[in-house]
Amino acid sequence: MARWEPNARERLVIAALDLFAEQGYDATTVSQIAERAGGLTKTTFFRYFPDKREVLFAAGQEIHGQIVADAIATAPEPFTPLSAVAAALDALTSTFGDDRREFCARLLAVIAASSELRERSVAKHAALAEAMTGALHKRGVPDPAASLAADLGVRAWDHAFAQWADPGGTEAFPDLARRALGELRAAIASLD
Amino acid sequence: MARWEPNARERLVIAALDLFAEQGYDATTVSQIAERAGGLTKTTFFRYFPDKREVLFAAGQEIHGQIVADAIATAPEPFTPLSAVAAALDALTSTFGDDRREFCARLLAVIAASSELRERSVAKHAALAEAMTGALHKRGVPDPAASLAADLGVRAWDHAFAQWADPGGTEAFPDLARRALGELRAAIASLD
């Protein structure tokens, strides 16, 4: 029987990110990731992740969807679709302490360099939008307003994430997200 | 040397759609498509399309991008980002005569049944949005307003396409697109 490995999941994520950055995503095998994570095995890897592609995404997706859905469900009055999305972004970005900034910067660089990871990232954005849209529906927001508001939320998230993860950045993630959403609101007002 | 085959391209597209509908996209080979198109060869197929996936998309993508870009470039004053997008949708949907309605209905059904074709369809939507965004930039619309307006255009296009291709439908495609864009404009006004 496999012995218990402390922090195996976290070690695997960090090892994967290191190897993807060093030698590219395509050239990296699951065995190499497990070995780099302090002599773990493929079997241990697959206990935590369904495949190589998921190692950088498995942590966030479900949790992030739950965080934004909860925040929208409990967004206070006066409620508007965008005030609820703002609350969702606040809740989500508040979970990212500045100690994760460097990790996220490396994550973005690795994703940008691999078409397979970019594709997975697009799917993650879609899942986040879906979580927000579903929660807005439950608060009585119809379509297409719900999915439009959710798309603006994902755009703001994405824009703020890139700014926050920038090595030269100093602002807190929630502040960047609020500003990004504000800019989108202003842009929408300029469309017609 | 291969002899000239009249309407080979069109015959290949129709044969592919027939076979995808009958036996599924995954189970269909390029040889089968060529054979069904009246005894053509794989070589003829690859003269027109880079691969099996492109056979349903190759026709539209570049032409559609050019049509929307041209319409935005020449959209009359008073110019707003959404008036230009409305002009683009008018130009694009006007190229779809009602004789193509049935073909497009079958196309949508085949795309919906294949994850690979759905993915390709998403990429096509992104390319259309990019064409509109680029044309809006040239008319002086900054980001994020340009990409927001383009996204609304693609949403309206997509929604109206599904309605127009519905076998029970009778309305003209441009009318449906105008209404879809109008509904999105109203929804945006309700976000805050």
XYZ file of C-alpha atoms in Angstrom:
384
model
C 0.000 0.000 0.000
C 1.149 3.512 -0.783
C 2.312 5.422 2.226
C 0.773 8.770 3.026
C 2.655 11.637 1.416
C 2.376 14.975 3.181
C 1.212 17.790 0.861
C 1.428 15.488 -2.137
C -1.182 17.460 -4.050
C 0.540 20.782 -3.579
C 3.946 19.287 -4.348
C 2.594 17.806 -7.591
C 1.150 21.146 -8.698
C 4.417 22.961 -8.037
C 6.479 20.233 -9.733
C 4.200 20.343 -12.781
C 4.455 24.108 -13.057
C 8.253 23.935 -12.743
C 8.576 21.280 -15.435
C 6.076 22.924 -17.816
C 8.056 26.166 -17.485
C 11.430 24.468 -17.936
C 10.804 22.020 -20.748
C 7.314 22.782 -22.040
C 3.934 21.231 -21.373
C 4.020 18.755 -24.273
C 7.441 17.352 -23.359
C 6.524 16.726 -19.713
C 5.211 13.340 -18.578
C 3.160 12.472 -15.519
C 6.025 10.253 -14.310
C 8.420 13.192 -14.471
C 6.018 15.368 -12.489
C 5.614 12.687 -9.806
C 9.376 12.133 -9.602
C 10.108 15.872 -9.333
C 7.510 16.176 -6.562
C 9.939 14.368 -4.238
C 9.923 10.833 -5.580
C 6.178 10.247 -5.861
C 4.699 7.740 -8.315
C 2.288 7.983 -11.232
C -0.245 6.167 -9.075
C -0.083 8.931 -6.500
C -0.472 11.539 -9.248
C -3.627 9.892 -10.553
C -5.070 9.748 -7.041
C -5.228 13.562 -7.179
C -5.657 14.441 -10.851
C -7.429 12.768 -13.778
C -4.672 13.729 -16.252
C -1.696 15.984 -16.913
C -3.806 18.833 -18.174
C -5.875 19.050 -15.001
C -2.956 19.407 -12.596
C -2.975 23.205 -12.972
C -6.756 23.576 -12.978
C -8.282 20.931 -10.723
C -7.774 22.978 -7.588
C -9.653 26.048 -8.668
C -12.565 25.155 -10.851
C -15.155 23.736 -8.479
C -14.182 25.906 -5.550
C -14.253 29.082 -7.635
C -17.668 28.233 -9.057
C -18.982 27.667 -5.538
C -17.531 30.923 -4.223
C -19.105 33.083 -6.930
C -22.439 31.239 -6.709
C -22.580 31.715 -2.928
C -21.692 35.394 -3.179
C -24.416 36.012 -5.767
C -26.949 34.043 -3.722
C -26.311 36.281 -0.706
C -25.649 39.608 -2.490
C -27.435 42.308 -0.470
C -30.153 44.729 -1.583
C -30.282 46.944 -3.555
C -29.647 44.014 -5.866
C -28.752 44.444 -9.530
C -27.129 41.843 -11.783
C -23.864 43.792 -11.774
C -23.888 44.491 -8.039
C -24.159 40.727 -7.534
C -21.323 40.084 -9.984
C -19.231 42.677 -8.138
C -19.884 40.807 -4.883
C -18.856 37.554 -6.570
C -15.583 39.057 -7.769
C -14.901 40.481 -4.323
C -15.409 37.079 -2.725
C -13.336 35.256 -5.309
C -10.388 37.625 -5.489
C -10.231 37.925 -1.691
C -9.167 34.274 -1.567
C -5.962 35.157 -3.448
C -3.371 36.387 -0.980
C -0.355 38.249 -2.299
C 1.795 35.216 -1.418
C 0.243 33.495 -4.459
C 1.062 36.298 -6.852
C 4.339 34.814 -8.076
C 2.859 31.361 -8.510
C 0.016 32.812 -10.571
C 2.406 34.822 -12.736
C 4.240 31.596 -13.608
C 0.912 29.853 -14.163
C -0.179 32.472 -16.704
C 3.124 32.202 -18.573
C 2.887 28.409 -18.762
C -0.738 28.541 -19.958
C 0.107 31.138 -22.605
C 2.800 28.839 -24.022
C 0.567 25.773 -24.567
C -2.446 25.601 -26.861
C -3.826 22.686 -24.853
C -3.613 24.651 -21.600
C -5.067 27.766 -23.236
C -8.011 25.694 -24.393
C -8.462 24.332 -20.871
C -8.300 27.879 -19.537
C -11.080 28.950 -21.909
C -13.197 26.058 -20.621
C -12.502 27.188 -17.069
C -13.663 30.690 -17.882
C -16.833 29.232 -19.391
C -17.462 27.191 -16.238
C -17.031 30.290 -14.077
C -19.466 32.206 -16.285
C -21.914 29.324 -16.040
C -21.700 29.306 -12.246
C -22.464 33.039 -12.143
C -25.251 32.754 -14.717
C -26.936 29.935 -12.761
C -26.750 31.890 -9.512
C -28.188 34.998 -11.219
C -31.075 32.925 -12.577
C -31.839 31.832 -9.022
C -32.021 35.497 -8.009
C -34.604 36.050 -10.733
C -32.382 37.561 -13.428
C -33.573 36.340 -16.858
C -31.476 35.604 -19.912
C -29.778 37.197 -21.753
C -29.177 39.659 -18.876
C -27.818 36.919 -16.590
C -25.281 35.586 -19.063
C -24.268 39.103 -20.146
C -23.603 40.073 -16.520
C -21.675 36.834 -15.983
C -19.548 37.477 -19.069
C -18.672 40.926 -17.784
C -17.688 39.327 -14.477
C -15.381 36.845 -16.200
C -13.855 39.605 -18.331
C -13.162 41.677 -15.224
C -11.737 38.626 -13.446
C -9.461 37.803 -16.344
C -8.218 41.345 -16.829
C -7.593 41.872 -13.108
C -5.897 38.480 -12.769
C -3.347 39.381 -15.435
C -2.672 42.739 -13.769
C -2.448 41.261 -10.299
C -0.118 38.443 -11.364
C 2.236 40.903 -13.048
C 5.523 40.746 -11.123
C 5.725 44.545 -10.919
C 2.204 44.887 -9.514
C 1.452 46.059 -5.997
C -2.327 46.531 -5.865
C -4.573 44.022 -4.120
C -6.541 41.699 -6.385
C -10.026 42.800 -5.183
C -9.192 46.454 -5.918
C -8.040 45.562 -9.432
C -11.192 43.522 -10.067
C -13.455 46.363 -8.889
C -11.689 48.768 -11.209
C -11.853 46.355 -14.141
C -15.591 45.888 -13.657
C -16.021 49.652 -13.398
C -14.228 50.129 -16.701
C -16.484 47.568 -18.348
C -19.570 49.345 -16.997
C -18.325 52.619 -18.484
C -17.554 50.927 -21.816
C -21.053 49.482 -21.986
C -22.532 52.917 -21.518
C -20.542 54.078 -24.545
C -21.833 51.462 -26.976
C -24.907 53.314 -28.187
C -3.963 14.107 -63.728
C -7.298 14.439 -61.971
C -10.081 15.540 -64.219
C -12.086 18.613 -63.385
C -15.116 17.816 -61.245
C -18.026 20.251 -61.545
C -19.166 21.620 -58.166
C -16.813 19.283 -56.341
C -16.562 21.570 -53.351
C -20.299 21.879 -52.901
C -20.812 18.152 -53.449
C -18.205 17.360 -50.796
C -19.867 19.644 -48.256
C -23.291 18.081 -48.860
C -21.874 14.544 -48.761
C -20.068 15.292 -45.494
C -23.210 16.721 -43.906
C -25.228 13.687 -45.035
C -22.716 11.210 -43.650
C -22.164 13.080 -40.373
C -25.943 13.101 -39.880
C -26.371 9.427 -40.795
C -23.452 7.770 -39.024
C -21.870 10.438 -36.857
C -18.876 12.700 -37.349
C -16.343 10.425 -35.660
C -17.299 7.361 -37.709
C -17.030 9.177 -41.039
C -13.803 9.108 -43.054
C -12.594 11.496 -45.728
C -12.650 8.613 -48.240
C -16.309 7.975 -47.494
C -17.132 11.650 -47.984
C -15.291 11.744 -51.318
C -16.981 8.526 -52.485
C -20.447 9.771 -51.488
C -19.833 13.022 -53.365
C -20.192 11.112 -56.617
C -17.055 8.990 -56.722
C -14.473 11.654 -55.917
C -11.121 10.779 -54.314
C -9.387 11.731 -51.070
C -6.949 13.744 -53.181
C -9.800 15.844 -54.524
C -11.121 16.340 -50.995
C -7.771 17.636 -49.778
C -7.581 20.029 -52.699
C -10.530 21.867 -51.146
C -10.257 21.253 -47.383
C -7.314 20.821 -45.002
C -9.101 18.126 -42.971
C -12.423 16.497 -42.157
C -13.324 19.053 -39.522
C -12.991 21.990 -41.891
C -15.380 20.709 -44.527
C -18.362 22.325 -42.779
C -16.583 25.537 -41.849
C -14.077 26.394 -44.556
C -16.647 28.112 -46.746
C -17.861 30.624 -44.232
C -15.068 31.753 -42.010
C -12.989 34.093 -44.146
C -15.876 35.399 -46.192
C -17.966 36.132 -43.113
C -15.105 37.970 -41.427
C -14.640 40.074 -44.549
C -18.350 40.896 -44.829
C -18.653 42.134 -41.251
C -15.376 44.062 -41.453
C -16.464 45.816 -44.663
C -19.869 46.695 -43.234
C -18.323 48.205 -40.109
C -15.759 50.117 -42.172
C -18.549 51.755 -44.184
C -21.223 52.057 -41.462
C -22.829 55.503 -41.901
C -23.045 58.389 -39.444
C -24.343 58.747 -36.809
C -21.864 56.042 -35.942
C -21.959 54.162 -32.654
C -20.281 50.823 -31.924
C -23.667 49.075 -31.873
C -24.999 50.803 -34.995
C -21.915 49.501 -36.800
C -22.455 45.997 -35.402
C -26.079 46.178 -36.537
C -24.879 47.069 -40.048
C -22.477 44.118 -39.949
C -25.264 41.718 -38.978
C -27.495 43.103 -41.705
C -24.805 42.559 -44.308
C -23.936 39.078 -43.086
C -27.449 37.718 -42.647
C -28.555 39.153 -46.005
C -26.216 36.668 -47.707
C -28.314 33.772 -46.345
C -31.243 33.185 -48.657
C -34.140 31.107 -47.383
C -33.075 28.305 -49.751
C -30.186 27.661 -47.329
C -32.441 27.365 -44.296
C -32.802 23.583 -44.411
C -29.090 23.035 -44.996
C -28.266 25.228 -41.993
C -30.774 23.409 -39.793
C -29.014 20.134 -40.562
C -25.650 21.794 -40.033
C -26.634 22.935 -36.545
C -27.859 19.438 -35.630
C -24.629 17.823 -36.815
C -22.475 20.368 -34.950
C -24.491 19.891 -31.753
C -23.846 16.136 -31.875
C -20.030 16.325 -32.075
C -17.741 17.821 -29.423
C -15.044 18.337 -32.061
C -17.410 20.285 -34.319
C -18.781 22.272 -31.367
C -15.245 23.271 -30.502
C -14.625 24.334 -34.090
C -17.844 26.319 -34.010
C -16.676 28.171 -30.888
C -13.440 29.033 -32.696
C -15.459 30.311 -35.643
C -17.476 32.554 -33.357
C -14.246 33.881 -31.879
C -12.889 34.629 -35.364
C -16.079 36.509 -36.254
C -15.826 38.529 -33.029
C -12.202 39.282 -33.826
C -13.076 40.517 -37.312
C -15.685 42.876 -35.851
C -13.388 44.044 -33.057
C -10.590 44.835 -35.516
C -12.940 46.800 -37.774
C -14.305 48.742 -34.781
C -10.744 49.614 -33.717
C -10.188 51.075 -37.186
C -13.252 53.264 -36.695
C -11.702 54.592 -33.485
C -13.588 52.468 -30.934
C -11.229 51.612 -28.063
C -11.176 48.419 -26.009
C -13.000 47.101 -24.092
C -15.918 48.814 -25.907
C -14.927 47.318 -29.281
C -14.745 43.723 -28.055
C -17.923 44.121 -25.983
C -19.831 45.382 -29.028
C -18.393 42.542 -31.129
C -19.451 39.974 -28.526
C -22.977 41.317 -28.593
C -22.922 41.028 -32.366
C -21.836 37.392 -32.215
C -24.470 36.612 -29.573
C -27.166 38.171 -31.749
C -25.865 36.303 -34.801
C -25.848 33.000 -32.957
C -29.308 33.436 -31.463
C -30.840 34.560 -34.756
C -29.115 31.771 -36.689
C -30.709 29.125 -34.459
C -34.128 30.744 -34.865
C -33.779 31.177 -38.603
C -32.585 27.607 -39.160
C -35.525 26.217 -37.204
C -37.612 24.214 -39.699
C -40.820 25.870 -38.499
C -39.455 29.394 -38.905
C -40.699 31.840 -41.507
C -39.009 35.167 -40.672
C -36.104 36.478 -42.714
C -32.658 36.148 -41.121
C -31.890 39.916 -41.076
C -35.140 40.632 -39.211
C -34.327 37.985 -36.615
C -30.807 39.364 -36.152
C -32.099 42.914 -35.690
C -34.533 41.733 -33.059
C -31.880 39.659 -31.262
C -29.532 42.648 -31.103
C -32.400 44.809 -29.854
C -33.085 42.338 -27.046
C -29.428 42.369 -26.041
C -29.431 46.187 -25.989
C -32.446 46.105 -23.668
C -30.829 43.479 -21.452
C -27.684 45.571 -21.101
C -29.725 48.524 -19.942
C -31.134 46.302 -17.181
C -27.810 45.247 -15.689
C -27.342 48.096 -13.275
